[in-house]
């Protein structure tokens, strides 16, 4: 096949553009999980997480830091809610700072995160 240089260049450019558009579609999994929760609770769950939890739980729950990675937790929804309310040394409890709905929303967000 006799393909001219300019045709080849055009094909390479098209392929690279295609790769960029595919990677652009790959959504941040924390945004995907948050979207469902925000719709249900009518708040901004990632903002709440950033304010209260991010100094120990990094990457919106996706990475281990002072606290463990939360995505893929083996705890049930009820156990996650209990941990948020009561804490477990060195994690503080949040039952006096957060509304019940906020605890529930955080727990549902954590359970909605993909395990890896
Ligand atoms: C001061 C640091 C700190 C803060 C702030 C903090 N955590 Fe934690 N968290 C930890 C530590 C440390 C653990 C591990 C404790 C243990 O179970 O031994 C933990 C454990 C957890 C667990 C249990 C994970 C599992 O699979 O066992 C959940 C759920 C959790 N945190 C959620 C939250 C949420 C939600 C917030 C914000 C409202 C928060 N944490 C704020 C330090 C923190």
Coordinates of C-alpha atoms and ligand atoms in Angstrom, one line a residue:
X1 CA 0.0 0.0 0.0
X2 CA 1.3 3.4 -0.9
X3 CA 0.3 5.9 1.8
X4 CA 1.7 9.4 1.5
X5 CA 3.6 11.0 4.2
X6 CA 0.9 13.5 4.9
X7 CA -1.8 10.8 5.2
X8 CA 0.4 8.9 7.6
X9 CA 0.9 12.1 9.7
X10 CA -2.8 12.7 9.7
X11 CA -3.5 9.1 10.9
X12 CA -1.0 9.5 13.7
X13 CA -2.5 12.8 14.8
X14 CA -6.0 11.2 14.7
X15 CA -4.8 8.3 16.8
X16 CA -3.3 10.5 19.4
X17 CA -6.4 12.7 19.6
X18 CA -8.5 9.5 20.0
X19 CA -6.4 8.4 22.9
X20 CA -6.8 11.8 24.6
X21 CA -10.5 11.7 24.2
X22 CA -10.7 8.2 25.7
X23 CA -8.7 9.2 28.7
X24 CA -10.8 12.3 29.1
X25 CA -13.9 10.1 29.4
X26 CA -12.3 8.0 32.2
X27 CA -14.1 9.5 35.2
X28 CA -12.6 9.9 38.7
X29 CA -14.2 7.0 40.7
X30 CA -14.6 9.4 43.7
X31 CA -16.7 11.8 41.5
X32 CA -18.8 8.9 40.3
X33 CA -19.5 7.7 43.9
X34 CA -20.1 11.3 45.1
X35 CA -22.5 12.1 42.3
X36 CA -25.0 9.4 43.5
X37 CA -24.7 10.6 47.1
X38 CA -25.0 14.3 46.4
X39 CA -28.2 13.6 44.4
X40 CA -29.7 11.6 47.3
X41 CA -28.6 13.9 50.2
X42 CA -28.5 17.2 48.4
X43 CA -25.1 18.2 49.6
X44 CA -21.5 18.1 48.6
X45 CA -20.1 14.9 50.1
X46 CA -16.5 15.4 48.8
X47 CA -16.4 18.8 50.4
X48 CA -17.6 17.4 53.7
X49 CA -15.1 14.6 53.4
X50 CA -12.3 17.1 52.6
X51 CA -13.2 19.2 55.7
X52 CA -13.5 16.4 58.3
X53 CA -11.7 13.3 57.0
X54 CA -9.0 14.2 54.5
X55 CA -6.3 15.0 57.0
X56 CA -6.1 11.3 57.9
X57 CA -7.8 9.6 54.9
X58 CA -6.2 10.8 51.7
X59 CA -7.4 10.8 48.1
X60 CA -11.1 11.1 49.2
X61 CA -10.8 7.6 50.8
X62 CA -8.8 6.0 48.0
X63 CA -5.4 6.2 49.6
X64 CA -3.8 5.1 52.9
X65 CA -2.2 7.9 55.1
X66 CA -2.5 8.3 58.9
X67 CA -5.8 6.5 58.5
X68 CA -6.5 3.5 56.3
X69 CA -7.7 3.5 52.7
X70 CA -11.5 3.4 53.1
X71 CA -12.4 2.1 49.6
X72 CA -13.1 -1.6 49.7
X73 CA -13.6 -1.6 53.5
X74 CA -14.7 -5.0 54.9
X75 CA -17.1 -3.2 57.3
X76 CA -20.8 -3.1 56.7
X77 CA -22.7 0.2 56.2
X78 CA -23.8 0.1 59.8
X79 CA -20.3 -0.6 61.1
X80 CA -18.9 2.3 59.0
X81 CA -21.6 4.6 60.4
X82 CA -20.7 3.4 64.0
X83 CA -17.0 4.1 63.4
X84 CA -17.7 7.6 62.1
X85 CA -20.0 8.4 65.1
X86 CA -17.9 6.8 67.8
X87 CA -14.4 6.8 66.3
X88 CA -11.7 4.3 67.3
X89 CA -8.4 5.5 68.8
X90 CA -6.7 7.4 67.2
X91 CA -9.7 8.3 65.0
X92 CA -12.0 10.8 66.8
X93 CA -15.8 10.2 66.9
X94 CA -17.9 12.7 65.0
X95 CA -21.4 12.2 66.5
X96 CA -21.3 15.7 68.2
X97 CA -20.1 17.5 65.0
X98 CA -22.1 15.8 62.3
X99 CA -25.8 15.4 61.6
X100 CA -27.1 11.9 61.4
X101 CA -27.7 12.4 57.6
X102 CA -24.1 13.5 57.2
X103 CA -22.8 10.4 58.9
X104 CA -25.1 8.3 56.7
X105 CA -24.0 10.1 53.5
X106 CA -20.3 9.7 54.4
X107 CA -20.8 6.0 55.1
X108 CA -22.8 5.4 51.8
X109 CA -20.1 7.4 49.9
X110 CA -17.4 5.1 51.4
X111 CA -19.3 2.0 50.5
X112 CA -19.8 3.3 47.0
X113 CA -16.1 3.6 46.4
X114 CA -14.6 0.9 44.2
X115 CA -12.3 -1.5 46.0
X116 CA -9.4 -0.8 43.7
Ligands
LIG1 C1 -7.2 11.9 63.2 C2 -7.2 11.1 62.0 C3 -8.5 10.6 61.5 C4 -9.6 11.4 61.1 C5 -9.8 12.9 61.2 C6 -10.6 10.5 60.6 N1 -10.1 9.2 60.6 FE1 -11.1 7.5 60.1 N2 -9.6 6.4 60.8 C7 -8.4 6.8 61.3 C8 -7.6 5.7 61.8 C9 -6.2 5.8 62.4 C10 -8.4 4.5 61.5 C11 -8.0 3.1 61.8 C12 -8.6 2.8 63.2 C13 -8.7 1.4 63.5 O1 -9.7 0.8 63.1 O2 -7.8 0.8 64.1 C14 -9.6 5.0 60.9 C15 -10.6 4.1 60.4 C16 -11.8 4.5 59.7 C17 -12.8 3.6 59.2 C18 -12.8 2.1 59.3 C19 -12.1 1.6 58.1 C20 -12.0 0.0 58.2 O3 -12.2 -0.6 57.1 O4 -11.9 -0.5 59.3 C21 -13.7 4.4 58.6 C22 -15.0 3.9 57.9 C23 -13.3 5.8 58.8 N3 -12.1 5.8 59.5 C24 -14.0 6.9 58.3 C25 -13.7 8.2 58.6 C26 -14.5 9.3 58.2 C27 -15.7 9.2 57.3 C28 -13.9 10.4 58.7 C29 -14.4 11.9 58.6 C30 -15.7 12.1 59.1 C31 -12.7 10.0 59.4 N4 -12.6 8.6 59.3 C32 -11.8 10.9 60.0 C33 -8.1 8.1 61.4 C34 -8.9 9.2 61.2

